[in-house]
Short mmCIF file of C-alpha atoms in Angstrom, two decimals:
data_model
loop_
_atom_site.label_atom_id
_atom_site.label_comp_id
_atom_site.label_asym_id
_atom_site.label_seq_id
_atom_site.Cartn_x
_atom_site.Cartn_y
_atom_site.Cartn_z
CA UNK G 1 30.01 -2.93 5.12
CA UNK G 2 27.34 -0.75 3.63
CA UNK G 3 27.17 -2.27 0.21
CA UNK G 4 27.17 -5.89 1.59
CA UNK G 5 24.23 -5.05 3.75
CA UNK G 6 22.28 -3.86 0.77
CA UNK G 7 23.06 -7.06 -1.08
CA UNK G 8 21.88 -9.09 1.87
CA UNK G 9 18.78 -7.07 1.97
CA UNK G 10 18.16 -7.81 -1.60
CA UNK G 11 18.54 -11.53 -1.03
CA UNK G 12 16.20 -11.37 1.88
CA UNK G 13 13.61 -9.61 0.04
CA UNK G 14 13.84 -12.18 -2.80
CA UNK G 15 13.38 -15.08 -0.45
CA UNK G 16 10.45 -13.43 1.33
CA UNK G 17 8.56 -12.49 -1.83
CA UNK G 18 9.16 -15.87 -3.48
CA UNK G 19 7.65 -17.41 -0.46
CA UNK G 20 4.78 -14.99 0.05
CA UNK G 21 3.90 -14.98 -3.61
CA UNK G 22 3.37 -18.74 -3.66
CA UNK G 23 2.35 -19.77 -0.31
CA UNK G 24 -0.69 -18.86 1.71
CA UNK G 25 0.88 -18.40 5.10
CA UNK G 26 -2.19 -16.95 6.98
CA UNK G 27 -3.61 -20.34 7.79
CA UNK G 28 -3.70 -20.76 11.52
CA UNK G 29 -2.67 -23.86 13.35
CA UNK G 30 -5.52 -23.22 15.72
CA UNK G 31 -8.06 -23.73 13.06
CA UNK G 32 -6.67 -27.21 12.52
CA UNK G 33 -7.01 -28.02 16.28
CA UNK G 34 -10.54 -26.54 16.27
CA UNK G 35 -11.74 -28.40 13.08
CA UNK G 36 -10.40 -31.62 14.64
CA UNK G 37 -12.50 -30.97 17.81
CA UNK G 38 -15.62 -30.26 15.70
CA UNK G 39 -14.89 -33.41 13.74
CA UNK G 40 -14.65 -35.48 16.90
CA UNK G 41 -17.81 -33.95 18.35
CA UNK G 42 -19.57 -34.81 15.02
CA UNK G 43 -18.16 -38.39 15.07
CA UNK G 44 -19.58 -38.64 18.73
CA UNK G 45 -23.17 -37.63 17.51
CA UNK G 46 -22.98 -40.07 14.69
CA UNK G 47 -21.65 -42.71 17.13
CA UNK G 48 -24.76 -42.09 19.36
CA UNK G 49 -27.05 -42.48 16.39
CA UNK G 50 -25.43 -45.64 14.97
CA UNK G 51 -24.30 -47.67 17.97
CA UNK G 52 -26.36 -46.65 20.96
CA UNK G 53 -27.04 -48.49 23.25
CA UNK G 54 -24.33 -50.99 22.18
CA UNK G 55 -20.81 -51.11 23.63
CA UNK G 56 -17.88 -49.56 21.67
CA UNK G 57 -16.15 -51.49 18.84
CA UNK G 58 -19.14 -53.48 17.99
CA UNK G 59 -19.99 -53.63 14.54
CA UNK G 60 -22.72 -50.91 13.72
CA UNK G 61 -25.94 -52.35 14.74
CA UNK G 62 -27.75 -50.10 12.20
CA UNK G 63 -26.07 -50.66 9.10
CA UNK G 64 -25.68 -47.54 6.91
CA UNK G 65 -28.15 -48.34 4.21
CA UNK G 66 -31.42 -46.33 4.68
CA UNK G 67 -31.63 -43.10 2.86
CA UNK G 68 -33.05 -41.19 5.82
CA UNK G 69 -29.91 -42.37 7.93
CA UNK G 70 -27.57 -41.31 5.18
CA UNK G 71 -29.18 -37.99 4.90
CA UNK G 72 -28.83 -37.40 8.69
CA UNK G 73 -25.17 -38.37 8.45
CA UNK G 74 -24.56 -36.15 5.44
CA UNK G 75 -26.16 -33.20 7.28
CA UNK G 76 -23.92 -33.67 10.21
CA UNK G 77 -20.94 -33.95 8.04
CA UNK G 78 -21.82 -30.89 6.26
CA UNK G 79 -22.38 -28.92 9.52
CA UNK G 80 -18.87 -29.90 10.80
CA UNK G 81 -17.30 -28.99 7.45
CA UNK G 82 -19.13 -25.51 7.44
CA UNK G 83 -18.23 -24.68 10.97
CA UNK G 84 -14.60 -25.60 10.30
CA UNK G 85 -14.41 -23.45 7.17
CA UNK G 86 -15.84 -20.55 8.98
CA UNK G 87 -13.45 -21.01 11.89
CA UNK G 88 -10.55 -21.42 9.52
CA UNK G 89 -11.52 -18.16 7.56
CA UNK G 90 -11.99 -16.08 10.66
CA UNK G 91 -8.61 -17.19 12.26
CA UNK G 92 -6.88 -16.79 8.84
CA UNK G 93 -8.14 -13.18 8.29
CA UNK G 94 -7.04 -12.47 11.89
CA UNK G 95 -3.65 -13.76 11.18
CA UNK G 96 -3.43 -11.98 7.84
CA UNK G 97 -4.12 -8.70 9.45
CA UNK G 98 -1.38 -9.43 11.96
CA UNK G 99 1.04 -10.34 9.09
CA UNK G 100 -0.20 -7.24 7.01
CA UNK G 101 -1.32 -9.14 4.08
CA UNK G 102 -4.53 -9.66 2.39
CA UNK G 103 -6.40 -12.65 2.86
CA UNK G 104 -8.01 -12.62 -0.60
CA UNK G 105 -5.09 -12.52 -3.10
CA UNK G 106 -3.67 -14.52 -5.99
CA UNK G 107 -2.08 -16.99 -3.66
CA UNK G 108 -5.28 -17.83 -1.76
CA UNK G 109 -7.21 -18.02 -5.00
CA UNK G 110 -4.79 -20.53 -6.25
CA UNK G 111 -4.96 -22.49 -3.02
CA UNK G 112 -8.65 -22.72 -3.29
CA UNK G 113 -8.58 -24.05 -6.88
CA UNK G 114 -5.81 -26.49 -6.01
CA UNK G 115 -7.82 -27.74 -3.15
CA UNK G 116 -11.09 -27.82 -5.05
CA UNK G 117 -10.00 -29.92 -7.99
CA UNK G 118 -9.59 -33.15 -6.10
CA UNK G 119 -12.38 -32.36 -3.48
CA UNK G 120 -15.08 -31.58 -6.06
CA UNK G 121 -14.34 -34.67 -8.34
CA UNK G 122 -13.91 -36.71 -5.22
CA UNK G 123 -17.17 -35.56 -3.68
CA UNK G 124 -19.08 -35.91 -6.92
CA UNK G 125 -17.66 -39.54 -7.32
CA UNK G 126 -18.65 -40.42 -3.76
CA UNK G 127 -22.12 -39.03 -4.35
CA UNK G 128 -22.47 -41.21 -7.28
CA UNK G 129 -21.13 -44.15 -5.31
CA UNK G 130 -23.77 -43.56 -2.66
CA UNK G 131 -26.56 -43.09 -5.12
CA UNK G 132 -25.61 -46.51 -6.65
CA UNK G 133 -25.56 -48.13 -3.21
CA UNK G 134 -21.93 -48.66 -2.73
CA UNK G 135 -21.84 -47.38 0.92
CA UNK G 136 -18.95 -49.30 2.15
CA UNK G 137 -16.45 -47.43 -0.01
CA UNK G 138 -17.82 -43.97 0.74
CA UNK G 139 -16.00 -43.36 4.03
CA UNK G 140 -12.42 -44.44 2.77
CA UNK G 141 -12.97 -42.56 -0.52
CA UNK G 142 -13.44 -39.33 1.50
CA UNK G 143 -10.18 -39.83 3.32
CA UNK G 144 -8.30 -40.63 0.15
CA UNK G 145 -9.63 -37.65 -1.88
CA UNK G 146 -9.15 -35.27 1.10
CA UNK G 147 -5.43 -36.55 1.28
CA UNK G 148 -4.93 -36.00 -2.40
CA UNK G 149 -6.43 -32.47 -2.12
CA UNK G 150 -4.03 -31.71 0.72
CA UNK G 151 -0.97 -32.86 -1.33
CA UNK G 152 -2.23 -30.93 -4.26
CA UNK G 153 -2.76 -27.87 -2.23
CA UNK G 154 0.52 -28.23 -0.23
CA UNK G 155 2.42 -26.09 -2.82
CA UNK G 156 0.52 -23.09 -1.64
CA UNK G 157 0.44 -24.00 1.98
CA UNK G 158 3.13 -24.89 4.48
CA UNK G 159 4.98 -27.86 3.25
CA UNK G 160 3.99 -29.94 6.19
CA UNK G 161 0.50 -30.18 4.89
CA UNK G 162 1.80 -32.82 2.42
CA UNK G 163 2.56 -35.23 5.26
CA UNK G 164 -0.99 -34.67 6.64
CA UNK G 165 -2.07 -35.71 3.16
CA UNK G 166 -0.11 -38.88 3.03
CA UNK G 167 -1.47 -39.71 6.45
CA UNK G 168 -5.01 -39.20 5.20
CA UNK G 169 -4.46 -41.47 2.10
CA UNK G 170 -2.79 -44.29 4.24
CA UNK G 171 -5.71 -44.13 6.67
CA UNK G 172 -8.17 -44.15 3.84
CA UNK G 173 -6.61 -47.15 2.37
CA UNK G 174 -6.67 -49.21 5.63
CA UNK G 175 -10.22 -47.95 6.27
CA UNK G 176 -11.23 -49.68 2.74
CA UNK G 177 -9.95 -52.99 3.81
CA UNK G 178 -11.78 -52.90 7.32
CA UNK G 179 -15.38 -51.95 6.25
CA UNK G 180 -17.81 -51.25 9.15
CA UNK G 181 -15.23 -49.15 10.93
CA UNK G 182 -15.49 -46.05 8.78
CA UNK G 183 -16.59 -43.86 11.62
CA UNK G 184 -13.57 -44.57 13.61
CA UNK G 185 -11.28 -43.92 10.70
CA UNK G 186 -13.03 -40.71 10.06
CA UNK G 187 -12.73 -39.72 13.86
CA UNK G 188 -8.90 -40.33 13.46
CA UNK G 189 -8.44 -38.75 10.12
CA UNK G 190 -10.61 -35.61 10.48
CA UNK G 191 -10.41 -35.42 14.29
CA UNK G 192 -7.19 -36.78 15.76
CA UNK G 193 -4.81 -36.01 12.90
CA UNK G 194 -6.12 -32.28 12.54
CA UNK G 195 -5.54 -31.81 16.14
CA UNK G 196 -2.05 -33.20 16.02
CA UNK G 197 -1.29 -31.28 12.87
CA UNK G 198 -2.94 -28.07 14.09
CA UNK G 199 -0.96 -28.33 17.34
CA UNK G 200 2.47 -28.84 15.57
CA UNK G 201 1.75 -25.91 13.23
CA UNK G 202 0.62 -23.63 15.97
CA UNK G 203 3.81 -24.42 17.93
CA UNK G 204 5.93 -23.93 14.91
CA UNK G 205 4.42 -20.84 13.12
CA UNK G 206 1.92 -19.04 15.30
CA UNK G 207 4.02 -18.26 18.32
CA UNK P 1 39.20 -14.84 -10.47
CA UNK P 2 36.79 -12.53 -12.38
CA UNK P 3 35.33 -9.51 -10.59
CA UNK P 4 31.86 -10.51 -9.41
CA UNK P 5 30.62 -7.12 -9.83
CA UNK P 6 30.72 -7.64 -13.41
CA UNK P 7 28.35 -10.48 -13.14
CA UNK P 8 25.68 -8.41 -11.52
CA UNK P 9 22.74 -7.78 -13.80
CA UNK P 10 22.51 -4.17 -14.49
CA UNK P 11 18.65 -4.35 -14.86
CA UNK P 12 18.16 -6.29 -11.77
CA UNK P 13 20.22 -3.97 -9.58
CA UNK P 14 17.17 -2.03 -8.82
CA UNK P 15 15.25 -3.76 -5.93
CA UNK P 16 11.70 -3.47 -7.48
CA UNK P 17 12.89 -5.10 -10.68
CA UNK P 18 14.66 -7.77 -8.80
CA UNK P 19 11.46 -8.31 -6.63
CA UNK P 20 9.26 -8.62 -9.77
CA UNK P 21 11.51 -11.09 -11.30
CA UNK P 22 11.67 -13.22 -8.06
CA UNK P 23 7.76 -13.27 -8.02
CA UNK P 24 7.64 -14.40 -11.61
CA UNK P 25 10.28 -17.14 -11.23
CA UNK P 26 8.33 -18.50 -8.23
CA UNK P 27 5.03 -18.34 -10.18
CA UNK P 28 3.71 -19.59 -13.43
CA UNK P 29 2.35 -16.07 -14.20
CA UNK P 30 1.16 -13.04 -12.05
CA UNK P 31 -1.10 -10.13 -13.09
CA UNK P 32 -0.37 -6.38 -12.50
CA UNK P 33 -2.76 -5.75 -9.74
CA UNK P 34 -1.57 -8.63 -7.67
CA UNK P 35 2.03 -7.51 -8.21
CA UNK P 36 1.18 -4.15 -7.33
CA UNK P 37 -0.38 -5.36 -3.98
CA UNK P 38 2.37 -7.72 -3.19
CA UNK P 39 5.17 -5.27 -3.77
CA UNK P 40 3.37 -2.28 -2.34
CA UNK P 41 4.34 0.10 -5.09
CA UNK P 42 2.43 2.60 -7.22
CA UNK P 43 1.06 1.97 -10.76
CA UNK P 44 3.41 4.27 -12.44
CA UNK P 45 6.44 2.84 -10.55
CA UNK P 46 5.49 -0.73 -11.32
CA UNK P 47 4.76 0.09 -14.92
CA UNK P 48 8.03 1.64 -15.51
CA UNK P 49 10.03 -1.27 -14.12
CA UNK P 50 7.85 -3.76 -15.97
CA UNK P 51 8.71 -1.93 -19.12
CA UNK P 52 12.37 -1.98 -18.52
CA UNK P 53 12.21 -5.68 -17.82
CA UNK P 54 10.24 -6.16 -20.96
CA UNK P 55 12.60 -4.23 -23.08
CA UNK P 56 15.39 -6.68 -21.98
CA UNK P 57 13.01 -9.55 -22.80
CA UNK P 58 13.22 -10.85 -19.34
CA UNK P 59 9.48 -11.07 -19.04
CA UNK P 60 6.50 -11.54 -21.44
CA UNK P 61 3.21 -9.98 -21.40
CA UNK P 62 -0.25 -11.19 -22.31
CA UNK P 63 -3.18 -8.97 -22.35
CA UNK P 64 -6.72 -10.30 -21.99
CA UNK P 65 -10.03 -9.25 -20.62
CA UNK P 66 -11.57 -10.68 -17.45
CA UNK P 67 -15.09 -9.68 -16.86
CA UNK P 68 -14.71 -6.88 -19.38
CA UNK P 69 -11.74 -5.39 -17.47
CA UNK P 70 -8.39 -5.48 -19.17
CA UNK P 71 -6.03 -7.98 -17.41
CA UNK P 72 -2.37 -7.81 -17.97
CA UNK P 73 -0.39 -11.05 -17.02
CA UNK P 74 3.36 -11.28 -16.80
CA UNK P 75 5.49 -14.38 -17.31
CA UNK P 76 9.30 -14.84 -17.02
CA UNK P 77 11.10 -15.78 -20.07
CA UNK P 78 13.96 -18.29 -20.21
CA UNK P 79 16.24 -15.41 -20.77
CA UNK P 80 14.95 -13.75 -17.60
CA UNK P 81 15.23 -16.94 -15.65
CA UNK P 82 18.91 -17.42 -16.42
CA UNK P 83 19.55 -13.65 -15.81
CA UNK P 84 18.04 -14.01 -12.41
CA UNK P 85 20.03 -16.96 -11.52
CA UNK P 86 23.29 -15.41 -12.63
CA UNK P 87 22.55 -12.31 -10.56
CA UNK P 88 21.78 -14.35 -7.56
CA UNK P 89 25.03 -16.26 -7.95
CA UNK P 90 26.82 -12.82 -8.25
CA UNK P 91 25.11 -11.58 -5.08
CA UNK P 92 26.12 -14.69 -3.21
CA UNK P 93 29.73 -14.31 -4.41
CA UNK P 94 29.90 -10.72 -3.42
CA UNK P 95 28.63 -11.42 0.09
CA UNK P 96 31.11 -14.21 0.48
CA UNK P 97 33.97 -12.20 -0.70
CA UNK P 98 33.29 -9.27 1.48
CA UNK P 99 32.65 -11.35 4.60
CA UNK P 100 36.44 -12.35 4.38
#
């Protein structure tokens, strides 16, 4: 029936708009996979710096205390983060074009604000910890704050991001009770989890 | 049983108005330009429908300046929210009945 089709179209357009006006759907699963790969590469470089020439799973032979070393590690982390963000942005604008939506709209702005609140406060907190010499807690704190940021942002992203957030927080807490293994937890949290999550999302939404 | 057509909201029978209300139900607030982009309608068209919704007190308006440019934000009112829900229920009921 004609009238009936019109009602169904109404309902369909409501559903679509409600989702599109809240959720930033242009995020590509591929960017998750790639940022995971970058993180693993970064972790491998840090591993070389810290442990070489010792065997794996040894306690770090150079404990992370000297300012020069910390600066070096921070630079690697920032480079990995930057490349990941650029990749994410490039892939998202490609996907947005395909979906016929703008990448820079109310939704993406809200997403950034919701991500930034836990990330900036966490980042500042961690820098203060580092400045005061609490090196042990910095690695787990990064994971925990990152997890909180993901959960906070999940309202503007795919719902599944929430579960990634829970995993990062859990991992961060385990990391906190196992000092000295921060790098491994980072490799899992920022590398392996991103690759798994990205692959799942790619399979579900990008094909 | 009551005729479900009577439960349809006259104001929201127009698709653009229904779309505006759906966006505002899902979001805390939304501004004019963002709505225009999202719904892909003209300024005049959107303004007319917003006026109609405002007249029914389904939405509330707040005007402010952002970087010296006027910025108009819209919010759903409680009245608008319950009207939306009633309208959806009626739509659902109609579809169910006509499928029989």
